Coordinates of C-alpha atoms in Angstrom, one line a residue:
Chain A
M1 CA -95.5 91.8 70.0
A2 CA -97.9 92.6 67.5
E3 CA -99.9 96.2 67.6
K4 CA -103.3 96.1 69.2
P5 CA -105.9 97.3 66.7
H6 CA -106.4 100.9 67.1
M7 CA -109.6 102.9 67.2
N8 CA -110.4 106.6 67.4
L9 CA -112.8 107.3 70.1
A10 CA -115.0 110.3 70.6
V11 CA -116.3 111.4 74.1
I12 CA -119.2 113.5 73.4
G13 CA -122.2 115.2 75.4
H14 CA -123.4 118.3 77.1
I15 CA -121.1 121.1 78.5
D16 CA -120.3 120.0 82.4
H17 CA -121.7 116.3 82.0
G18 CA -118.3 115.1 82.9
K19 CA -116.6 114.5 79.6
S20 CA -113.0 115.6 80.5
T21 CA -113.4 113.6 83.9
L22 CA -114.4 110.8 82.1
V23 CA -111.3 111.0 79.9
G24 CA -109.2 111.8 82.6
R25 CA -110.6 108.7 84.6
L26 CA -110.0 106.3 81.5
M27 CA -106.5 107.1 81.3
F28 CA -106.0 106.8 85.0
E29 CA -107.7 103.5 85.1
T30 CA -105.6 102.0 81.8
G31 CA -102.3 103.1 83.2
A32 CA -101.7 105.8 80.4
V33 CA -100.9 108.3 83.2
P34 CA -97.2 107.7 83.9
A35 CA -96.4 105.9 87.3
H36 CA -94.4 109.0 88.7
L37 CA -97.5 111.1 87.9
I38 CA -99.8 108.9 89.7
E39 CA -97.5 109.2 92.8
K40 CA -97.5 112.9 92.8
Y41 CA -101.0 113.1 92.4
K42 CA -101.5 110.8 95.1
A43 CA -99.5 112.9 97.4
E44 CA -101.5 116.3 95.9
A45 CA -104.8 114.8 96.5
K46 CA -103.7 113.9 99.9
E47 CA -102.7 117.0 100.9
K48 CA -105.5 119.0 99.5
G49 CA -108.2 116.5 100.7
K50 CA -110.6 114.6 98.4
E51 CA -112.1 117.6 96.9
S52 CA -109.2 118.1 94.7
F53 CA -109.8 114.7 93.3
A54 CA -110.4 116.0 89.8
F55 CA -109.2 114.5 86.9
A56 CA -108.9 117.8 84.9
W57 CA -105.6 117.8 87.2
V58 CA -104.3 115.0 85.7
M59 CA -104.5 116.3 82.4
D60 CA -103.1 119.4 83.5
T61 CA -100.0 117.2 85.1
L62 CA -99.9 115.9 81.3
K63 CA -99.7 119.2 79.8
E64 CA -96.7 120.0 81.9
E65 CA -95.3 116.8 80.9
R66 CA -95.7 117.4 77.0
E67 CA -94.2 121.1 77.3
R68 CA -91.0 119.5 78.3
G69 CA -90.9 117.1 75.4
I70 CA -92.0 119.1 72.2
T71 CA -94.0 116.6 69.9
I72 CA -96.1 116.8 66.9
D73 CA -98.8 114.7 68.5
I74 CA -99.6 117.2 71.0
A75 CA -103.2 116.3 70.5
H76 CA -103.1 112.6 70.7
K77 CA -104.5 111.2 74.0
R78 CA -103.9 107.3 74.0
F79 CA -104.7 104.5 76.1
D80 CA -105.0 100.9 76.0
T81 CA -107.4 98.3 77.1
D82 CA -106.6 94.6 76.8
K83 CA -108.2 94.5 73.2
Y84 CA -107.5 97.8 71.8
Y85 CA -105.5 100.9 71.6
F86 CA -107.7 104.1 71.6
T87 CA -107.0 107.8 70.6
I88 CA -109.4 110.1 72.0
V89 CA -110.7 112.6 69.1
D90 CA -111.8 115.8 71.0
C91 CA -114.6 117.6 70.1
P92 CA -114.1 121.2 70.7
G93 CA -117.3 123.0 72.2
H94 CA -117.5 125.5 69.7
R95 CA -119.7 124.5 66.8
D96 CA -117.2 126.2 64.1
F97 CA -115.4 123.1 64.7
V98 CA -117.6 120.7 63.2
K99 CA -116.7 121.7 59.7
N100 CA -113.0 120.0 60.7
M101 CA -114.6 116.9 62.0
I102 CA -116.2 116.6 58.6
T103 CA -113.6 117.3 56.5
G104 CA -110.7 116.1 58.6
A105 CA -109.1 112.9 58.7
S106 CA -109.5 111.6 62.3
Q107 CA -112.7 110.2 62.2
A108 CA -114.1 108.5 65.3
D109 CA -114.7 105.1 65.1
A110 CA -116.8 105.1 68.2
A111 CA -118.1 107.4 70.8
I112 CA -118.8 107.8 74.5
L113 CA -121.9 109.9 74.9
V114 CA -122.0 111.2 78.7
V115 CA -125.3 112.1 79.7
A116 CA -125.3 113.2 83.5
A117 CA -127.9 111.7 85.5
P118 CA -129.2 114.7 87.5
D119 CA -130.0 116.5 84.2
G120 CA -130.6 114.0 81.5
V121 CA -130.8 114.7 77.8
M122 CA -129.5 118.6 77.5
D123 CA -129.4 120.6 74.2
Q124 CA -125.9 119.5 73.2
T125 CA -126.7 115.8 73.8
R126 CA -129.2 116.2 71.2
E127 CA -127.0 117.9 69.2
H128 CA -124.1 115.3 69.2
V129 CA -126.4 112.6 69.1
F130 CA -127.3 114.0 65.6
L131 CA -123.8 114.8 64.9
S132 CA -122.5 111.4 65.6
R133 CA -125.0 109.8 63.1
T134 CA -124.0 112.2 60.5
L135 CA -120.4 112.0 61.1
G136 CA -121.1 108.2 60.5
I137 CA -119.9 107.1 64.1
N138 CA -122.3 104.1 64.6
Q139 CA -121.0 102.5 67.5
L140 CA -122.2 104.2 70.9
I141 CA -121.7 103.7 74.6
I142 CA -123.6 105.7 77.1
A143 CA -122.4 106.9 80.2
V144 CA -125.4 107.9 82.4
N145 CA -122.9 109.9 84.7
K146 CA -122.6 111.5 88.0
M147 CA -124.8 108.9 89.3
D148 CA -123.2 109.7 92.7
A149 CA -125.0 113.0 92.3
A150 CA -128.3 111.0 91.8
D151 CA -127.9 108.9 94.9
Y152 CA -127.0 105.9 92.6
S153 CA -130.8 105.6 92.0
E154 CA -131.4 102.8 89.7
E155 CA -135.2 104.8 89.0
R156 CA -133.1 107.8 87.9
Y157 CA -131.1 105.7 85.8
N158 CA -133.8 104.1 84.2
E159 CA -135.4 107.5 83.3
V160 CA -132.6 108.8 81.8
K161 CA -132.0 105.6 79.9
K162 CA -135.4 105.9 78.3
E163 CA -135.0 109.7 77.4
V164 CA -131.8 108.7 75.6
S165 CA -133.0 105.8 74.2
Q166 CA -135.9 108.0 72.5
L167 CA -133.4 110.4 71.1
L168 CA -131.1 107.7 69.7
G169 CA -134.3 105.8 68.1
M170 CA -135.1 109.1 66.2
V171 CA -131.9 109.3 64.6
G172 CA -132.0 105.7 63.6
F173 CA -129.8 104.0 66.3
K174 CA -130.8 100.6 67.8
A175 CA -130.9 101.6 71.1
D176 CA -131.3 98.2 72.5
E177 CA -128.2 97.0 70.7
I178 CA -126.4 99.9 72.8
P179 CA -124.7 99.7 76.2
F180 CA -126.1 102.1 78.9
I181 CA -123.8 102.1 82.0
P182 CA -124.5 104.0 85.1
T183 CA -121.1 105.9 86.1
S184 CA -119.6 108.3 88.3
A185 CA -116.3 109.2 86.2
F186 CA -115.3 111.1 89.6
E187 CA -115.7 108.3 92.0
G188 CA -114.5 105.6 89.4
D189 CA -118.1 103.6 89.4
N190 CA -118.5 101.2 86.7
M191 CA -115.4 102.4 85.0
K192 CA -113.4 99.3 85.3
E193 CA -115.2 97.0 87.6
P194 CA -118.7 96.4 88.7
S195 CA -119.3 99.0 91.5
A196 CA -120.8 98.4 95.1
N197 CA -122.8 101.4 94.6
T198 CA -125.0 100.1 91.8
P199 CA -125.8 96.5 92.8
W200 CA -128.8 96.5 90.6
Y201 CA -126.8 97.1 87.7
K202 CA -125.7 93.6 86.0
G203 CA -124.1 94.9 82.7
P204 CA -120.4 95.9 81.5
S205 CA -118.3 98.3 82.8
I206 CA -117.0 101.0 80.5
L207 CA -113.7 99.5 79.8
E208 CA -115.6 96.1 79.0
S209 CA -118.1 97.6 76.7
L210 CA -114.6 99.3 75.0
N211 CA -113.4 96.0 74.5
A212 CA -116.6 95.0 72.9
L213 CA -116.5 97.7 70.2
V214 CA -115.9 96.1 66.7
T215 CA -112.9 97.5 64.6
P216 CA -114.7 99.3 61.6
E217 CA -114.2 97.6 58.3
K218 CA -111.5 99.3 55.8
P219 CA -113.5 100.8 53.1
D220 CA -111.4 99.1 50.6
T221 CA -114.0 97.2 49.1
L222 CA -116.2 100.5 48.0
P223 CA -115.5 101.7 44.8
L224 CA -112.3 103.6 44.4
R225 CA -112.7 107.6 45.4
I226 CA -109.8 110.0 45.6
P227 CA -110.5 113.7 46.5
V228 CA -108.0 115.9 44.8
Q229 CA -106.1 118.0 47.3
D230 CA -103.9 120.0 44.7
A231 CA -102.4 119.2 41.5
Y232 CA -99.2 119.8 40.6
T233 CA -96.9 119.8 37.2
I234 CA -93.6 118.3 38.0
S235 CA -90.7 118.3 35.4
G236 CA -90.2 114.9 34.0
I237 CA -93.1 113.6 35.4
G238 CA -96.0 115.6 34.2
T239 CA -99.5 116.3 35.9
V240 CA -99.4 115.2 39.7
P241 CA -102.8 115.2 41.6
V242 CA -102.2 114.9 45.5
G243 CA -104.9 113.4 47.8
R244 CA -105.9 111.1 50.4
V245 CA -107.5 107.7 49.3
E246 CA -111.2 108.0 50.8
T247 CA -112.2 104.4 49.5
G248 CA -111.2 101.6 47.4
V249 CA -107.9 100.6 46.1
M250 CA -106.1 102.2 42.8
K251 CA -103.6 100.0 41.0
K252 CA -100.6 101.0 38.7
G253 CA -102.3 100.7 35.1
Q254 CA -105.8 101.0 36.4
K255 CA -108.0 103.2 34.1
V256 CA -109.4 106.2 36.0
T257 CA -111.8 109.0 35.7
F258 CA -111.4 112.4 37.3
M259 CA -114.8 114.0 37.8
P260 CA -116.4 116.6 36.8
S261 CA -114.1 117.0 34.3
G262 CA -114.5 113.5 32.8
A263 CA -110.7 113.3 31.8
T264 CA -109.7 109.4 31.5
G265 CA -106.3 108.0 31.4
E266 CA -104.3 105.2 32.9
V267 CA -102.3 105.2 36.1
K268 CA -98.7 105.3 35.3
S269 CA -97.2 105.8 38.8
I270 CA -98.1 106.1 42.3
E271 CA -95.8 107.5 44.8
M272 CA -96.3 107.7 48.8
H273 CA -93.7 109.2 51.2
H274 CA -91.3 109.5 48.1
E275 CA -91.5 106.0 47.4
E276 CA -93.2 104.3 44.6
A277 CA -96.2 102.1 45.3
E278 CA -98.0 99.6 43.2
Q279 CA -101.2 100.3 44.7
A280 CA -102.9 102.9 47.3
V281 CA -105.4 101.7 49.9
P282 CA -107.8 103.9 52.2
G283 CA -105.9 106.3 54.5
D284 CA -102.8 106.7 51.9
N285 CA -101.7 110.2 51.3
I286 CA -100.4 109.8 47.8
G287 CA -99.5 111.7 44.4
W288 CA -100.3 110.0 41.4
N289 CA -99.6 110.4 37.5
V290 CA -101.9 109.6 34.8
R291 CA -101.1 109.0 31.2
G292 CA -102.7 111.9 29.0
I293 CA -103.9 114.0 31.9
G294 CA -103.0 117.7 31.6
K295 CA -102.7 120.1 34.1
N296 CA -106.2 121.8 33.0
D297 CA -107.9 118.6 33.6
V298 CA -107.8 118.4 37.3
R299 CA -108.1 120.6 40.1
R300 CA -108.8 120.6 43.8
G301 CA -112.0 119.4 44.8
D302 CA -112.1 116.9 41.7
V303 CA -112.5 113.1 42.5
C304 CA -110.6 110.3 41.0
G305 CA -112.4 106.9 40.4
P306 CA -112.4 104.0 38.1
A307 CA -113.4 104.7 34.8
D308 CA -116.2 102.0 35.1
K309 CA -117.5 103.4 38.2
P310 CA -116.6 107.2 38.1
P311 CA -117.7 109.4 41.1
S312 CA -121.2 111.1 40.7
V313 CA -121.7 114.5 39.7
A314 CA -124.7 116.0 41.2
E315 CA -127.4 118.2 39.4
E316 CA -129.0 118.1 42.6
F317 CA -128.9 116.3 45.7
T318 CA -131.1 115.6 48.7
G319 CA -129.7 116.0 52.1
Q320 CA -130.6 115.6 55.8
I321 CA -129.1 118.5 57.5
V322 CA -128.9 119.5 61.2
V323 CA -128.9 123.4 61.7
L324 CA -126.3 124.7 64.3
Q325 CA -126.3 128.1 64.3
H326 CA -128.2 130.8 62.2
P327 CA -128.7 134.3 63.4
S328 CA -132.2 134.3 61.5
A329 CA -134.2 131.8 59.3
I330 CA -133.2 129.9 56.6
T331 CA -135.2 129.8 53.5
V332 CA -135.6 128.6 49.8
G333 CA -132.8 130.5 47.8
Y334 CA -130.3 130.5 50.6
T335 CA -126.9 130.1 49.1
P336 CA -123.8 129.4 51.3
V337 CA -120.8 127.5 50.9
F338 CA -120.8 123.3 51.0
H339 CA -117.6 122.0 52.6
C340 CA -117.3 118.3 51.0
H341 CA -114.2 116.1 50.9
T342 CA -111.7 118.7 49.3
T343 CA -114.3 120.9 47.4
Q344 CA -116.2 124.3 48.6
T345 CA -118.8 124.9 46.5
A346 CA -121.6 127.5 46.9
C347 CA -125.0 125.5 46.9
T348 CA -128.6 126.8 46.5
L349 CA -131.3 125.6 48.5
M350 CA -134.0 124.6 46.2
S351 CA -136.8 123.3 48.4
L352 CA -137.0 122.8 52.0
D353 CA -139.1 119.4 52.0
K354 CA -139.5 118.4 55.6
K355 CA -139.0 119.6 59.0
L356 CA -138.4 116.8 61.6
D357 CA -139.1 116.9 64.9
P358 CA -136.2 116.6 67.1
K359 CA -138.0 115.0 69.9
S360 CA -139.6 112.2 68.1
G361 CA -138.0 111.9 64.7
Q362 CA -141.3 112.5 62.9
V363 CA -142.2 114.6 60.0
K364 CA -143.1 117.7 61.9
E365 CA -143.9 119.8 59.1
E366 CA -144.2 119.0 54.8
N367 CA -142.8 121.8 52.9
P368 CA -141.8 124.5 55.9
T369 CA -141.6 127.9 54.7
F370 CA -138.3 128.4 56.9
I371 CA -135.6 126.5 59.2
K372 CA -133.6 127.5 61.9
A373 CA -131.1 127.0 64.7
G374 CA -131.9 123.4 66.3
D375 CA -133.8 122.3 63.3
A376 CA -133.3 119.1 61.5
A377 CA -134.6 119.0 58.1
I378 CA -134.7 117.3 54.5
V379 CA -133.6 119.8 52.0
T380 CA -133.0 119.6 48.0
I381 CA -129.6 121.4 47.1
K382 CA -128.4 122.5 43.7
P383 CA -124.6 123.3 43.4
T384 CA -123.7 126.5 41.5
R385 CA -121.4 124.5 39.6
P386 CA -120.3 120.9 38.9
M387 CA -119.8 118.9 42.3
C388 CA -118.9 115.5 43.0
I389 CA -121.0 113.9 46.0
E390 CA -122.2 110.6 46.9
P391 CA -125.2 109.1 48.9
V392 CA -123.9 108.3 52.0
K393 CA -125.3 105.2 52.0
E394 CA -123.0 103.9 49.1
I395 CA -119.9 106.0 49.8
P396 CA -120.3 107.4 53.2
Q397 CA -116.7 109.2 53.2
L398 CA -118.2 111.2 50.5
G399 CA -121.6 111.9 51.5
R400 CA -121.0 114.4 54.3
F401 CA -121.1 117.9 54.5
A402 CA -120.6 121.0 56.6
I403 CA -122.6 124.3 55.4
R404 CA -120.8 127.7 56.4
D405 CA -121.4 131.1 55.7
M406 CA -120.7 134.6 57.6
G407 CA -117.4 132.6 59.2
M408 CA -119.7 130.4 60.9
T409 CA -120.7 126.8 60.7
I410 CA -124.1 126.9 60.1
A411 CA -125.1 123.0 59.6
A412 CA -123.7 119.7 59.1
G413 CA -125.5 117.3 56.8
L414 CA -125.5 114.3 54.9
C415 CA -126.2 113.4 51.3
M416 CA -129.3 110.8 51.0
S417 CA -129.9 110.9 47.1
V418 CA -128.2 112.4 44.1
K419 CA -129.7 113.4 40.9
Q420 CA -126.6 112.7 38.4
K421 CA -125.9 115.5 36.0
Q422 CA -126.3 114.4 32.5
Chain B
M1 CA -113.2 126.7 76.8
G2 CA -109.5 126.3 76.2
E3 CA -107.1 125.4 73.9
V4 CA -107.5 123.6 70.7
A5 CA -104.5 121.9 68.7
A6 CA -105.5 121.8 64.9
T7 CA -102.8 119.8 62.9
M8 CA -102.6 121.5 59.3
K9 CA -101.3 119.9 56.2
I10 CA -99.9 123.2 54.1
M11 CA -99.3 122.0 50.6
P12 CA -96.7 124.4 48.9
A13 CA -96.8 126.0 45.8
G14 CA -94.4 123.7 44.1
V15 CA -91.5 121.3 44.6
E16 CA -88.7 124.0 44.8
T17 CA -90.9 126.0 47.6
D18 CA -88.4 126.5 50.5
L19 CA -90.5 125.0 53.4
D20 CA -88.4 126.6 56.1
D21 CA -88.8 129.9 54.5
L22 CA -92.4 129.2 54.1
K23 CA -92.7 128.4 57.8
N24 CA -91.4 131.9 58.9
K25 CA -94.2 133.4 56.7
L26 CA -96.7 131.5 58.2
E27 CA -95.8 132.0 61.7
A28 CA -95.8 135.9 60.7
A29 CA -99.1 135.5 59.3
L30 CA -100.8 133.9 62.4
P31 CA -103.8 135.7 63.5
E32 CA -103.5 137.1 67.1
G33 CA -104.4 134.6 69.8
S34 CA -103.1 131.7 67.7
S35 CA -99.6 130.1 67.8
I36 CA -97.4 127.3 66.1
Y37 CA -96.6 124.8 68.5
A38 CA -94.9 122.3 66.5
S39 CA -93.9 121.5 62.8
E40 CA -92.5 118.8 60.5
T41 CA -92.3 118.3 56.9
E42 CA -93.6 115.2 55.7
P43 CA -92.7 113.4 52.2
I44 CA -95.8 113.0 49.7
A45 CA -94.4 112.3 46.3
F46 CA -92.0 113.0 43.3
G47 CA -90.1 115.2 45.2
L48 CA -93.2 117.1 46.9
K49 CA -93.0 117.7 50.5
A50 CA -95.9 119.2 52.6
L51 CA -95.5 121.1 55.9
K52 CA -97.2 120.0 58.6
V53 CA -97.9 122.4 61.4
V54 CA -99.8 122.1 64.7
V55 CA -101.3 125.6 65.5
L56 CA -103.1 126.2 68.8
V57 CA -106.0 128.3 68.7
G58 CA -108.9 129.1 71.1
D59 CA -112.1 127.1 71.3
L60 CA -113.8 130.2 70.0
E61 CA -116.4 131.4 67.3
G62 CA -115.1 130.9 63.8
G63 CA -112.7 127.7 64.8
T64 CA -109.7 127.1 62.5
E65 CA -111.4 129.4 59.7
P66 CA -109.2 132.5 60.5
V67 CA -105.8 130.5 60.7
E68 CA -106.7 128.9 57.4
E69 CA -107.5 132.1 55.8
A70 CA -104.2 133.8 56.8
F71 CA -102.1 131.0 55.8
A72 CA -103.9 130.4 52.2
A73 CA -103.1 133.9 51.7
V74 CA -99.0 133.4 52.2
E75 CA -97.2 133.1 49.2
G76 CA -95.8 129.8 48.5
V77 CA -99.0 128.3 50.0
E78 CA -101.2 126.1 47.7
S79 CA -103.7 124.6 50.0
V80 CA -104.4 124.0 53.8
Q81 CA -106.1 121.6 55.1
V82 CA -106.9 120.6 58.8
T83 CA -106.3 117.2 59.3
E84 CA -106.6 116.5 62.9
L85 CA -108.1 118.1 65.7
G86 CA -108.0 117.6 69.6
R87 CA -107.0 119.2 72.8
P88 CA -103.7 119.4 74.0
V89 CA -102.5 116.7 76.3

């Protein structure tokens, strides 16, 4: 049987709105929890009464299970629907992990946003919606959760739906194309089948909307971009940069350019898993060798692209950022470190152009004198040394960045436009 | 709060770097509160191998940075990259 298409699914939302319960319920409903564990679980639930019906328990049991067989895939939570198999991309609560979500490999293809019906939109709901947009997660499913705690009220559901729709609209999501589902992950309402508790709701269940997701296109039609992770000198071969293909396709014999150095040559050989390959596509971890490229022509943070469409090097760029945490105020002249693909480059904020209102999405202030935690803003940024970055609209994989300073992730952002270095 | 499992890809200084030895050195360099859960080697290209380690860290301030910094300072390490992040199952 052919393997089902794979998707990475993030489960996001405010703390205590029921993210882990929803993940546990999904794994339970799709049979991802081994049968003998369900039996054990049922027995235990019976013993302790319904109060202990917590899906955290399912996760704990899985944890015990994994401790018996050590595997490198410890962080993988997999479940299957009829159409796809999903891996849950967990979002640790602390903001300092945002950097990993931007520069790491496990980009989510879709997300379930969990909003507890009794609370509605909270701080982290807002932050996660901003981040999803920044991280390029374009497919969302909204679970208006804990409906059991809101008496399965249609009125409350509609209020929350309206509130979330406004939030989605402001960051550019089309709320009317996004499924909103009244759920109780705890009770199992509308997770797999329509619930008798919400007769007023006629839409799909969570599992049905997961099946309705669209597999993201492989970015192999975009121009070739391979951020260089490291460059080696290997005897008998020469200079070997290594890295992961983000976009496009690289073929043997192709003429490529490394930016910012501008060094250009013909691809002599490509290897992947120690085997020679004729070409490399997005997601491939490769080492490659380019005729005429010396050790000093290429280093970590450089980007390799086609000679006729080389990676862009920014003199300055405009970015939209979300400030996640900062002890005081951010002003012009601030020079933190930007983490973008494989580069870490100090960049200076040259101007604060617009401050955006997180509630309406409208420009709240032109040329603000400072921005602080919780603000979204459009800013102009100047790298302190040549740096490759691309507008997110052209090559999303190379247009996202995290801003770090003082051991913290200060902000996440995306590149709107680039003023090319001449 | 709780644990976070970060999969890190460690690139060695060169083809001849002993990865077993390197793994021991990484283990010794771990900041307090973190641990190596599992590791394996991943062939890359032209004889180069990466060391993939899964490190358990707390869901705390600083994220994976303290571990990345500690690893980057180990002799024989060329670079450290977090490739995956998740809650341990």
